[in-house]
């Protein structure tokens, strides 16, 4: 399961940028053509955040659909297939979008705030946004 190492890379990237600041929420973008299974990332997130400033953080995942262009006929189309085919039958397709894995947003626990339940119940305060938006994960 490569999602475990991918999720660890996400947590490491956030930790490198934000240090020991406690994190309330992480929002990722995992394109449908990325080859990454969002449910597996959700499962791994709880495991790899244990004992880190991200422990208990809520994970949100956006899953944008793929976009492709046929090199044979020029048609652009939406797809959820990792190996897309054009309606004209051609497999000579350029993927234009939906293959990325990005950290879109990180919300920190505000100073003096009570973290509360991981589902957000009992959490007070507005939080503070961290500066890792748009970071891509290898």
mmCIF file of N, CA and C in Angstrom:
data_model
loop_
_atom_site.group_PDB
_atom_site.id
_atom_site.type_symbol
_atom_site.label_atom_id
_atom_site.label_comp_id
_atom_site.label_asym_id
_atom_site.label_seq_id
_atom_site.Cartn_x
_atom_site.Cartn_y
_atom_site.Cartn_z
ATOM 1 N N UNK A 1 0.859 -1.183 0.000
ATOM 2 C CA UNK A 1 0.000 0.000 0.000
ATOM 3 C C UNK A 1 0.896 1.233 0.000
ATOM 4 N N UNK A 2 1.013 1.880 -1.159
ATOM 5 C CA UNK A 2 1.868 3.069 -1.245
ATOM 6 C C UNK A 2 1.222 4.285 -0.593
ATOM 7 N N UNK A 3 -0.064 4.198 -0.268
ATOM 8 C CA UNK A 3 -0.741 5.316 0.396
ATOM 9 C C UNK A 3 -0.148 5.596 1.778
ATOM 10 N N UNK A 4 0.404 4.562 2.424
ATOM 11 C CA UNK A 4 1.022 4.773 3.731
ATOM 12 C C UNK A 4 2.226 5.708 3.597
ATOM 13 N N UNK A 5 3.096 5.453 2.635
ATOM 14 C CA UNK A 5 4.269 6.321 2.470
ATOM 15 C C UNK A 5 3.866 7.702 1.952
ATOM 16 N N UNK A 6 2.836 7.772 1.130
ATOM 17 C CA UNK A 6 2.345 9.073 0.652
ATOM 18 C C UNK A 6 1.800 9.887 1.820
ATOM 19 N N UNK A 7 1.008 9.250 2.665
ATOM 20 C CA UNK A 7 0.434 9.942 3.820
ATOM 21 C C UNK A 7 1.534 10.383 4.780
ATOM 22 N N UNK A 8 2.547 9.546 4.959
ATOM 23 C CA UNK A 8 3.682 9.925 5.808
ATOM 24 C C UNK A 8 4.393 11.139 5.221
ATOM 25 N N UNK A 9 4.521 11.200 3.900
ATOM 26 C CA UNK A 9 5.152 12.352 3.247
ATOM 27 C C UNK A 9 4.357 13.627 3.461
ATOM 28 N N UNK A 10 3.026 13.519 3.437
ATOM 29 C CA UNK A 10 2.168 14.676 3.696
ATOM 30 C C UNK A 10 2.391 15.186 5.115
ATOM 31 N N UNK A 11 2.368 14.271 6.068
ATOM 32 C CA UNK A 11 2.558 14.646 7.478
ATOM 33 C C UNK A 11 3.950 15.237 7.685
ATOM 34 N N UNK A 12 4.960 14.649 7.051
ATOM 35 C CA UNK A 12 6.334 15.172 7.165
ATOM 36 C C UNK A 12 6.432 16.579 6.577
ATOM 37 N N UNK A 13 5.806 16.799 5.417
ATOM 38 C CA UNK A 13 5.864 18.122 4.773
ATOM 39 C C UNK A 13 5.227 19.190 5.655
ATOM 40 N N UNK A 14 4.102 18.853 6.259
ATOM 41 C CA UNK A 14 3.433 19.803 7.149
ATOM 42 C C UNK A 14 4.293 20.056 8.384
ATOM 43 N N UNK A 15 4.847 19.004 8.951
ATOM 44 C CA UNK A 15 5.708 19.147 10.124
ATOM 45 C C UNK A 15 6.945 19.980 9.853
ATOM 46 N N UNK A 16 7.536 19.817 8.664
ATOM 47 C CA UNK A 16 8.733 20.595 8.312
ATOM 48 C C UNK A 16 8.414 22.085 8.204
ATOM 49 N N UNK A 17 7.240 22.402 7.704
ATOM 50 C CA UNK A 17 6.872 23.818 7.531
ATOM 51 C C UNK A 17 6.355 24.457 8.814
ATOM 52 N N UNK A 18 5.629 23.681 9.619
ATOM 53 C CA UNK A 18 4.934 24.278 10.766
ATOM 54 C C UNK A 18 5.495 23.879 12.121
ATOM 55 N N UNK A 19 6.457 22.980 12.136
ATOM 56 C CA UNK A 19 7.069 22.588 13.399
ATOM 57 C C UNK A 19 6.095 21.917 14.348
ATOM 58 N N UNK A 20 6.131 22.347 15.606
ATOM 59 C CA UNK A 20 5.327 21.707 16.651
ATOM 60 C C UNK A 20 3.948 22.334 16.817
ATOM 61 N N UNK A 21 3.543 23.220 15.923
ATOM 62 C CA UNK A 21 2.223 23.859 16.039
ATOM 63 C C UNK A 21 1.128 22.814 15.881
ATOM 64 N N UNK A 22 0.199 22.750 16.828
ATOM 65 C CA UNK A 22 -0.880 21.752 16.728
ATOM 66 C C UNK A 22 -1.827 22.076 15.570
ATOM 67 N N UNK A 23 -2.177 21.040 14.826
ATOM 68 C CA UNK A 23 -3.002 21.181 13.624
ATOM 69 C C UNK A 23 -4.422 20.702 13.902
ATOM 70 N N UNK A 24 -5.388 21.507 13.484
ATOM 71 C CA UNK A 24 -6.801 21.163 13.645
ATOM 72 C C UNK A 24 -7.353 20.436 12.420
ATOM 73 N N UNK A 25 -6.960 20.897 11.213
ATOM 74 C CA UNK A 25 -7.579 20.370 9.997
ATOM 75 C C UNK A 25 -6.580 20.408 8.849
ATOM 76 N N UNK A 26 -6.626 19.368 8.024
ATOM 77 C CA UNK A 26 -5.802 19.292 6.818
ATOM 78 C C UNK A 26 -6.732 19.025 5.646
ATOM 79 N N UNK A 27 -6.570 19.805 4.576
ATOM 80 C CA UNK A 27 -7.365 19.594 3.362
ATOM 81 C C UNK A 27 -6.415 19.252 2.215
ATOM 82 N N UNK A 28 -6.628 18.073 1.637
ATOM 83 C CA UNK A 28 -5.817 17.610 0.524
ATOM 84 C C UNK A 28 -6.636 17.616 -0.759
ATOM 85 N N UNK A 29 -5.941 17.692 -1.868
ATOM 86 C CA UNK A 29 -6.547 17.473 -3.178
ATOM 87 C C UNK A 29 -5.884 16.236 -3.754
ATOM 88 N N UNK A 30 -6.690 15.202 -3.986
ATOM 89 C CA UNK A 30 -6.189 13.972 -4.588
ATOM 90 C C UNK A 30 -6.985 13.746 -5.864
ATOM 91 N N UNK A 31 -6.372 14.042 -6.986
ATOM 92 C CA UNK A 31 -7.044 13.897 -8.265
ATOM 93 C C UNK A 31 -7.423 12.451 -8.540
ATOM 94 N N UNK A 32 -8.525 12.270 -9.240
ATOM 95 C CA UNK A 32 -9.003 10.918 -9.536
ATOM 96 C C UNK A 32 -8.078 10.149 -10.472
ATOM 97 N N UNK A 33 -7.184 10.850 -11.144
ATOM 98 C CA UNK A 33 -6.224 10.182 -12.022
ATOM 99 C C UNK A 33 -4.857 10.020 -11.365
ATOM 100 N N UNK A 34 -4.762 10.318 -10.081
ATOM 101 C CA UNK A 34 -3.477 10.277 -9.384
ATOM 102 C C UNK A 34 -3.007 8.858 -9.079
ATOM 103 N N UNK A 35 -3.912 7.911 -9.081
ATOM 104 C CA UNK A 35 -3.546 6.548 -8.707
ATOM 105 C C UNK A 35 -3.507 6.342 -7.210
ATOM 106 N N UNK A 36 -3.918 7.351 -6.448
ATOM 107 C CA UNK A 36 -3.935 7.286 -4.991
ATOM 108 C C UNK A 36 -5.385 7.062 -4.536
ATOM 109 N N UNK A 37 -5.579 6.134 -3.616
ATOM 110 C CA UNK A 37 -6.912 5.798 -3.124
ATOM 111 C C UNK A 37 -7.216 6.647 -1.884
ATOM 112 N N UNK A 38 -8.151 7.617 -2.011
ATOM 113 C CA UNK A 38 -8.441 8.508 -0.885
ATOM 114 C C UNK A 38 -8.848 7.781 0.405
ATOM 115 N N UNK A 39 -9.622 6.716 0.315
ATOM 116 C CA UNK A 39 -10.020 5.989 1.527
ATOM 117 C C UNK A 39 -8.816 5.374 2.234
ATOM 118 N N UNK A 40 -7.823 4.929 1.466
ATOM 119 C CA UNK A 40 -6.605 4.384 2.073
ATOM 120 C C UNK A 40 -5.817 5.495 2.767
ATOM 121 N N UNK A 41 -5.790 6.686 2.163
ATOM 122 C CA UNK A 41 -5.105 7.829 2.795
ATOM 123 C C UNK A 41 -5.806 8.186 4.103
ATOM 124 N N UNK A 42 -7.134 8.169 4.095
ATOM 125 C CA UNK A 42 -7.882 8.456 5.331
ATOM 126 C C UNK A 42 -7.515 7.465 6.433
ATOM 127 N N UNK A 43 -7.441 6.193 6.078
ATOM 128 C CA UNK A 43 -7.088 5.157 7.043
ATOM 129 C C UNK A 43 -5.668 5.380 7.575
ATOM 130 N N UNK A 44 -4.732 5.649 6.681
ATOM 131 C CA UNK A 44 -3.328 5.828 7.070
ATOM 132 C C UNK A 44 -3.090 7.104 7.867
ATOM 133 N N UNK A 45 -3.899 8.134 7.621
ATOM 134 C CA UNK A 45 -3.701 9.433 8.274
ATOM 135 C C UNK A 45 -3.728 9.299 9.791
ATOM 136 N N UNK A 46 -4.684 8.557 10.305
ATOM 137 C CA UNK A 46 -4.768 8.385 11.757
ATOM 138 C C UNK A 46 -3.542 7.653 12.295
ATOM 139 N N UNK A 47 -3.038 6.691 11.551
ATOM 140 C CA UNK A 47 -1.862 5.934 11.986
ATOM 141 C C UNK A 47 -0.607 6.797 12.024
ATOM 142 N N UNK A 48 -0.356 7.542 10.944
ATOM 143 C CA UNK A 48 0.906 8.280 10.860
ATOM 144 C C UNK A 48 0.904 9.589 11.648
ATOM 145 N N UNK A 49 -0.274 10.080 12.038
ATOM 146 C CA UNK A 49 -0.302 11.308 12.827
ATOM 147 C C UNK A 49 -0.204 11.053 14.331
ATOM 148 N N UNK A 50 -0.319 9.805 14.739
ATOM 149 C CA UNK A 50 -0.243 9.479 16.169
ATOM 150 C C UNK A 50 1.076 9.992 16.749
ATOM 151 N N UNK A 51 0.981 10.732 17.831
ATOM 152 C CA UNK A 51 2.165 11.258 18.501
ATOM 153 C C UNK A 51 2.789 12.471 17.829
ATOM 154 N N UNK A 52 2.095 13.051 16.847
ATOM 155 C CA UNK A 52 2.601 14.246 16.163
ATOM 156 C C UNK A 52 1.656 15.416 16.438
ATOM 157 N N UNK A 53 2.050 16.633 16.054
ATOM 158 C CA UNK A 53 1.149 17.782 16.214
ATOM 159 C C UNK A 53 -0.122 17.663 15.364
ATOM 160 N N UNK A 54 -0.178 16.702 14.452
ATOM 161 C CA UNK A 54 -1.366 16.494 13.621
ATOM 162 C C UNK A 54 -2.337 15.487 14.227
ATOM 163 N N UNK A 55 -1.956 14.865 15.337
ATOM 164 C CA UNK A 55 -2.830 13.862 15.954
ATOM 165 C C UNK A 55 -4.177 14.503 16.296
ATOM 166 N N UNK A 56 -5.250 13.855 15.885
ATOM 167 C CA UNK A 56 -6.595 14.356 16.146
ATOM 168 C C UNK A 56 -7.095 15.345 15.113
ATOM 169 N N UNK A 57 -6.259 15.722 14.157
ATOM 170 C CA UNK A 57 -6.687 16.666 13.117
ATOM 171 C C UNK A 57 -7.713 16.010 12.197
ATOM 172 N N UNK A 58 -8.615 16.815 11.690
ATOM 173 C CA UNK A 58 -9.610 16.353 10.734
ATOM 174 C C UNK A 58 -8.970 16.368 9.348
ATOM 175 N N UNK A 59 -9.187 15.299 8.590
ATOM 176 C CA UNK A 59 -8.669 15.226 7.223
ATOM 177 C C UNK A 59 -9.822 15.376 6.249
ATOM 178 N N UNK A 60 -9.702 16.360 5.360
ATOM 179 C CA UNK A 60 -10.684 16.566 4.294
ATOM 180 C C UNK A 60 -9.980 16.316 2.973
ATOM 181 N N UNK A 61 -10.660 15.625 2.063
ATOM 182 C CA UNK A 61 -10.051 15.321 0.768
ATOM 183 C C UNK A 61 -10.985 15.751 -0.357
ATOM 184 N N UNK A 62 -10.473 16.613 -1.233
ATOM 185 C CA UNK A 62 -11.172 16.984 -2.464
ATOM 186 C C UNK A 62 -10.676 16.030 -3.550
ATOM 187 N N UNK A 63 -11.611 15.559 -4.401
ATOM 188 C CA UNK A 63 -11.255 14.605 -5.442
ATOM 189 C C UNK A 63 -11.679 15.130 -6.814
ATOM 190 N N UNK A 64 -10.898 16.035 -7.398
ATOM 191 C CA UNK A 64 -11.281 16.568 -8.703
ATOM 192 C C UNK A 64 -11.209 15.500 -9.797
ATOM 193 N N UNK A 65 -12.166 15.581 -10.703
ATOM 194 C CA UNK A 65 -12.211 14.651 -11.822
ATOM 195 C C UNK A 65 -11.068 14.965 -12.790
ATOM 196 N N UNK A 66 -10.673 13.973 -13.545
ATOM 197 C CA UNK A 66 -9.610 14.158 -14.514
ATOM 198 C C UNK A 66 -10.086 14.882 -15.761
ATOM 199 N N UNK A 67 -9.154 15.554 -16.408
ATOM 200 C CA UNK A 67 -9.413 16.226 -17.684
ATOM 201 C C UNK A 67 -8.349 15.747 -18.656
ATOM 202 N N UNK A 68 -8.787 15.483 -19.896
ATOM 203 C CA UNK A 68 -7.862 14.963 -20.894
ATOM 204 C C UNK A 68 -8.160 15.553 -22.267
ATOM 205 N N UNK A 69 -7.156 15.438 -23.147
ATOM 206 C CA UNK A 69 -7.304 15.888 -24.539
ATOM 207 C C UNK A 69 -6.789 14.774 -25.446
ATOM 208 N N UNK A 70 -7.575 14.466 -26.455
ATOM 209 C CA UNK A 70 -7.191 13.453 -27.428
ATOM 210 C C UNK A 70 -6.209 14.080 -28.421
ATOM 211 N N UNK A 71 -5.069 13.438 -28.607
ATOM 212 C CA UNK A 71 -4.083 13.939 -29.563
ATOM 213 C C UNK A 71 -4.478 13.617 -31.004
ATOM 214 N N UNK A 72 -5.389 12.654 -31.161
ATOM 215 C CA UNK A 72 -5.814 12.270 -32.508
ATOM 216 C C UNK A 72 -6.882 13.195 -33.074
ATOM 217 N N UNK A 73 -7.932 13.444 -32.274
ATOM 218 C CA UNK A 73 -9.050 14.257 -32.791
ATOM 219 C C UNK A 73 -9.152 15.636 -32.148
ATOM 220 N N UNK A 74 -8.382 15.875 -31.068
ATOM 221 C CA UNK A 74 -8.392 17.176 -30.411
ATOM 222 C C UNK A 74 -9.485 17.386 -29.382
ATOM 223 N N UNK A 75 -10.339 16.390 -29.189
ATOM 224 C CA UNK A 75 -11.440 16.527 -28.226
ATOM 225 C C UNK A 75 -10.897 16.600 -26.800
ATOM 226 N N UNK A 76 -11.498 17.487 -25.985
ATOM 227 C CA UNK A 76 -11.202 17.542 -24.557
ATOM 228 C C UNK A 76 -12.387 16.937 -23.828
ATOM 229 N N UNK A 77 -12.092 16.165 -22.765
ATOM 230 C CA UNK A 77 -13.166 15.470 -22.065
ATOM 231 C C UNK A 77 -12.788 15.215 -20.610
ATOM 232 N N UNK A 78 -13.835 15.057 -19.789
ATOM 233 C CA UNK A 78 -13.652 14.706 -18.381
ATOM 234 C C UNK A 78 -13.587 13.186 -18.276
ATOM 235 N N UNK A 79 -12.783 12.713 -17.332
ATOM 236 C CA UNK A 79 -12.644 11.271 -17.153
ATOM 237 C C UNK A 79 -12.253 10.946 -15.718
ATOM 238 N N UNK A 80 -12.645 9.767 -15.274
ATOM 239 C CA UNK A 80 -12.213 9.253 -13.980
ATOM 240 C C UNK A 80 -11.313 8.036 -14.163
ATOM 241 N N UNK A 81 -11.039 7.698 -15.401
ATOM 242 C CA UNK A 81 -10.215 6.528 -15.722
ATOM 243 C C UNK A 81 -8.733 6.881 -15.657
ATOM 244 N N UNK A 82 -7.951 6.046 -15.009
ATOM 245 C CA UNK A 82 -6.519 6.275 -14.913
ATOM 246 C C UNK A 82 -5.871 6.139 -16.297
ATOM 247 N N UNK A 83 -6.394 5.268 -17.131
ATOM 248 C CA UNK A 83 -5.937 5.109 -18.518
ATOM 249 C C UNK A 83 -7.097 5.492 -19.430
ATOM 250 N N UNK A 84 -7.287 6.792 -19.655
ATOM 251 C CA UNK A 84 -8.468 7.244 -20.399
ATOM 252 C C UNK A 84 -8.392 6.945 -21.897
ATOM 253 N N UNK A 85 -9.561 6.712 -22.464
ATOM 254 C CA UNK A 85 -9.724 6.549 -23.904
ATOM 255 C C UNK A 85 -10.675 7.627 -24.388
ATOM 256 N N UNK A 86 -10.404 8.154 -25.559
ATOM 257 C CA UNK A 86 -11.288 9.145 -26.170
ATOM 258 C C UNK A 86 -12.498 8.444 -26.776
ATOM 259 N N UNK A 87 -13.579 9.169 -26.921
ATOM 260 C CA UNK A 87 -14.785 8.618 -27.544
ATOM 261 C C UNK A 87 -14.529 8.193 -28.991
ATOM 262 N N UNK A 88 -13.496 8.769 -29.633
ATOM 263 C CA UNK A 88 -13.157 8.383 -31.008
ATOM 264 C C UNK A 88 -12.437 7.038 -31.056
ATOM 265 N N UNK A 89 -12.090 6.506 -29.866
ATOM 266 C CA UNK A 89 -11.423 5.208 -29.792
ATOM 267 C C UNK A 89 -9.923 5.293 -29.593
ATOM 268 N N UNK A 90 -9.367 6.478 -29.661
ATOM 269 C CA UNK A 90 -7.927 6.647 -29.522
ATOM 270 C C UNK A 90 -7.473 6.556 -28.067
ATOM 271 N N UNK A 91 -6.324 5.930 -27.888
ATOM 272 C CA UNK A 91 -5.687 5.888 -26.571
ATOM 273 C C UNK A 91 -4.553 6.907 -26.485
ATOM 274 N N UNK A 92 -4.355 7.679 -27.536
ATOM 275 C CA UNK A 92 -3.321 8.715 -27.558
ATOM 276 C C UNK A 92 -3.893 9.974 -26.904
ATOM 277 N N UNK A 93 -3.881 9.959 -25.589
ATOM 278 C CA UNK A 93 -4.567 10.972 -24.792
ATOM 279 C C UNK A 93 -3.574 11.659 -23.856
ATOM 280 N N UNK A 94 -3.655 12.969 -23.799
ATOM 281 C CA UNK A 94 -2.848 13.763 -22.874
ATOM 282 C C UNK A 94 -3.704 14.122 -21.656
ATOM 283 N N UNK A 95 -3.206 13.809 -20.465
ATOM 284 C CA UNK A 95 -3.919 14.157 -19.232
ATOM 285 C C UNK A 95 -3.615 15.617 -18.921
ATOM 286 N N UNK A 96 -4.680 16.415 -18.773
ATOM 287 C CA UNK A 96 -4.541 17.851 -18.504
ATOM 288 C C UNK A 96 -4.717 18.199 -17.026
ATOM 289 N N UNK A 97 -5.435 17.382 -16.305
ATOM 290 C CA UNK A 97 -5.697 17.676 -14.891
ATOM 291 C C UNK A 97 -6.287 16.477 -14.175
ATOM 292 N N UNK A 98 -6.269 16.547 -12.849
ATOM 293 C CA UNK A 98 -6.850 15.487 -12.043
ATOM 294 C C UNK A 98 -5.857 14.413 -11.634
ATOM 295 N N UNK A 99 -4.571 14.655 -11.873
ATOM 296 C CA UNK A 99 -3.552 13.662 -11.521
ATOM 297 C C UNK A 99 -2.691 14.123 -10.346
ATOM 298 N N UNK A 100 -3.067 15.208 -9.718
ATOM 299 C CA UNK A 100 -2.215 15.794 -8.686
ATOM 300 C C UNK A 100 -2.563 15.314 -7.278
ATOM 301 N N UNK A 101 -1.600 15.488 -6.408
ATOM 302 C CA UNK A 101 -1.786 15.296 -4.967
ATOM 303 C C UNK A 101 -1.189 16.531 -4.324
ATOM 304 N N UNK A 102 -2.043 17.351 -3.707
ATOM 305 C CA UNK A 102 -1.593 18.619 -3.128
ATOM 306 C C UNK A 102 -2.147 18.816 -1.730
ATOM 307 N N UNK A 103 -1.357 19.484 -0.919
ATOM 308 C CA UNK A 103 -1.853 19.974 0.365
ATOM 309 C C UNK A 103 -2.504 21.312 0.049
ATOM 310 N N UNK A 104 -3.808 21.407 0.198
ATOM 311 C CA UNK A 104 -4.540 22.619 -0.153
ATOM 312 C C UNK A 104 -4.616 23.600 1.014
ATOM 313 N N UNK A 105 -4.758 23.071 2.215
ATOM 314 C CA UNK A 105 -4.940 23.965 3.360
ATOM 315 C C UNK A 105 -4.622 23.220 4.649
ATOM 316 N N UNK A 106 -4.047 23.942 5.593
ATOM 317 C CA UNK A 106 -3.802 23.418 6.936
ATOM 318 C C UNK A 106 -4.306 24.464 7.913
ATOM 319 N N UNK A 107 -5.158 24.051 8.824
ATOM 320 C CA UNK A 107 -5.680 24.957 9.854
ATOM 321 C C UNK A 107 -5.061 24.573 11.186
ATOM 322 N N UNK A 108 -4.444 25.541 11.824
ATOM 323 C CA UNK A 108 -3.805 25.314 13.115
ATOM 324 C C UNK A 108 -4.776 25.590 14.245
ATOM 325 N N UNK A 109 -4.491 24.982 15.378
ATOM 326 C CA UNK A 109 -5.246 25.275 16.592
ATOM 327 C C UNK A 109 -4.771 26.632 17.089
ATOM 328 N N UNK A 110 -5.701 27.538 17.333
ATOM 329 C CA UNK A 110 -5.351 28.872 17.814
ATOM 330 C C UNK A 110 -4.777 28.782 19.227
ATOM 331 N N UNK A 111 -3.842 29.663 19.570
ATOM 332 C CA UNK A 111 -3.277 29.667 20.923
ATOM 333 C C UNK A 111 -4.384 29.788 21.970
ATOM 334 N N UNK A 112 -4.304 28.966 23.000
ATOM 335 C CA UNK A 112 -5.300 28.995 24.070
ATOM 336 C C UNK A 112 -6.573 28.259 23.723
ATOM 337 N N UNK A 113 -6.644 27.658 22.557
ATOM 338 C CA UNK A 113 -7.829 26.952 22.098
ATOM 339 C C UNK A 113 -7.825 25.527 22.650
ATOM 340 N N UNK A 114 -8.999 24.969 22.811
ATOM 341 C CA UNK A 114 -9.149 23.586 23.228
ATOM 342 C C UNK A 114 -9.385 22.778 21.968
ATOM 343 N N UNK A 115 -8.580 21.763 21.738
ATOM 344 C CA UNK A 115 -8.686 20.994 20.505
ATOM 345 C C UNK A 115 -10.007 20.248 20.422
ATOM 346 N N UNK A 116 -10.432 19.610 21.468
ATOM 347 C CA UNK A 116 -11.729 18.931 21.451
ATOM 348 C C UNK A 116 -11.696 17.642 20.647
ATOM 349 N N UNK A 117 -12.864 17.150 20.325
ATOM 350 C CA UNK A 117 -13.081 15.907 19.602
ATOM 351 C C UNK A 117 -12.543 16.029 18.175
ATOM 352 N N UNK A 118 -12.041 14.941 17.617
ATOM 353 C CA UNK A 118 -11.494 14.973 16.268
ATOM 354 C C UNK A 118 -12.542 15.266 15.212
ATOM 355 N N UNK A 119 -13.813 15.110 15.526
ATOM 356 C CA UNK A 119 -14.870 15.421 14.580
ATOM 357 C C UNK A 119 -15.269 16.884 14.654
ATOM 358 N N UNK A 120 -14.590 17.658 15.496
ATOM 359 C CA UNK A 120 -14.846 19.088 15.569
ATOM 360 C C UNK A 120 -15.811 19.473 16.672
ATOM 361 N N UNK A 121 -16.457 18.512 17.306
ATOM 362 C CA UNK A 121 -17.372 18.856 18.386
ATOM 363 C C UNK A 121 -16.556 19.311 19.584
ATOM 364 N N UNK A 122 -16.979 20.377 20.196
ATOM 365 C CA UNK A 122 -16.286 20.890 21.368
ATOM 366 C C UNK A 122 -15.067 21.733 21.028
ATOM 367 N N UNK A 123 -14.823 21.955 19.756
ATOM 368 C CA UNK A 123 -13.688 22.782 19.366
ATOM 369 C C UNK A 123 -14.135 24.230 19.353
ATOM 370 N N UNK A 124 -13.349 25.102 20.003
ATOM 371 C CA UNK A 124 -13.691 26.516 20.053
ATOM 372 C C UNK A 124 -12.652 27.309 19.284
ATOM 373 N N UNK A 125 -13.020 28.486 18.901
ATOM 374 C CA UNK A 125 -12.073 29.387 18.257
ATOM 375 C C UNK A 125 -12.073 29.241 16.755
ATOM 376 N N UNK A 126 -11.434 30.179 16.104
ATOM 377 C CA UNK A 126 -11.427 30.228 14.649
ATOM 378 C C UNK A 126 -10.271 29.453 14.041
ATOM 379 N N UNK A 127 -9.204 29.231 14.796
ATOM 380 C CA UNK A 127 -8.053 28.554 14.228
ATOM 381 C C UNK A 127 -7.170 29.527 13.451
ATOM 382 N N UNK A 128 -6.047 29.039 13.027
ATOM 383 C CA UNK A 128 -5.077 29.831 12.287
ATOM 384 C C UNK A 128 -4.659 29.005 11.086
ATOM 385 N N UNK A 129 -4.601 29.610 9.936
ATOM 386 C CA UNK A 129 -4.214 28.859 8.738
ATOM 387 C C UNK A 129 -2.700 28.792 8.626
ATOM 388 N N UNK A 130 -2.193 27.608 8.283
ATOM 389 C CA UNK A 130 -0.767 27.420 8.092
ATOM 390 C C UNK A 130 -0.378 27.659 6.656
ATOM 391 N N UNK A 131 0.898 27.928 6.424
ATOM 392 C CA UNK A 131 1.375 28.257 5.097
ATOM 393 C C UNK A 131 1.971 27.032 4.408
ATOM 394 N N UNK A 132 1.121 26.063 4.060
ATOM 395 C CA UNK A 132 1.559 24.925 3.267
ATOM 396 C C UNK A 132 0.624 24.690 2.092
ATOM 397 N N UNK A 133 -0.270 25.639 1.841
ATOM 398 C CA UNK A 133 -1.225 25.487 0.748
ATOM 399 C C UNK A 133 -0.510 25.327 -0.573
ATOM 400 N N UNK A 134 -1.016 24.415 -1.372
ATOM 401 C CA UNK A 134 -0.483 24.210 -2.699
ATOM 402 C C UNK A 134 0.780 23.371 -2.758
ATOM 403 N N UNK A 135 1.296 22.949 -1.607
ATOM 404 C CA UNK A 135 2.502 22.120 -1.620
ATOM 405 C C UNK A 135 2.180 20.784 -2.252
ATOM 406 N N UNK A 136 3.022 20.367 -3.175
ATOM 407 C CA UNK A 136 2.818 19.068 -3.805
ATOM 408 C C UNK A 136 3.637 18.047 -3.037
ATOM 409 N N UNK A 137 3.128 16.812 -3.020
ATOM 410 C CA UNK A 137 3.784 15.749 -2.287
ATOM 411 C C UNK A 137 4.383 14.771 -3.275
ATOM 412 N N UNK A 138 5.641 14.394 -3.051
ATOM 413 C CA UNK A 138 6.302 13.415 -3.939
ATOM 414 C C UNK A 138 5.894 12.012 -3.573
#
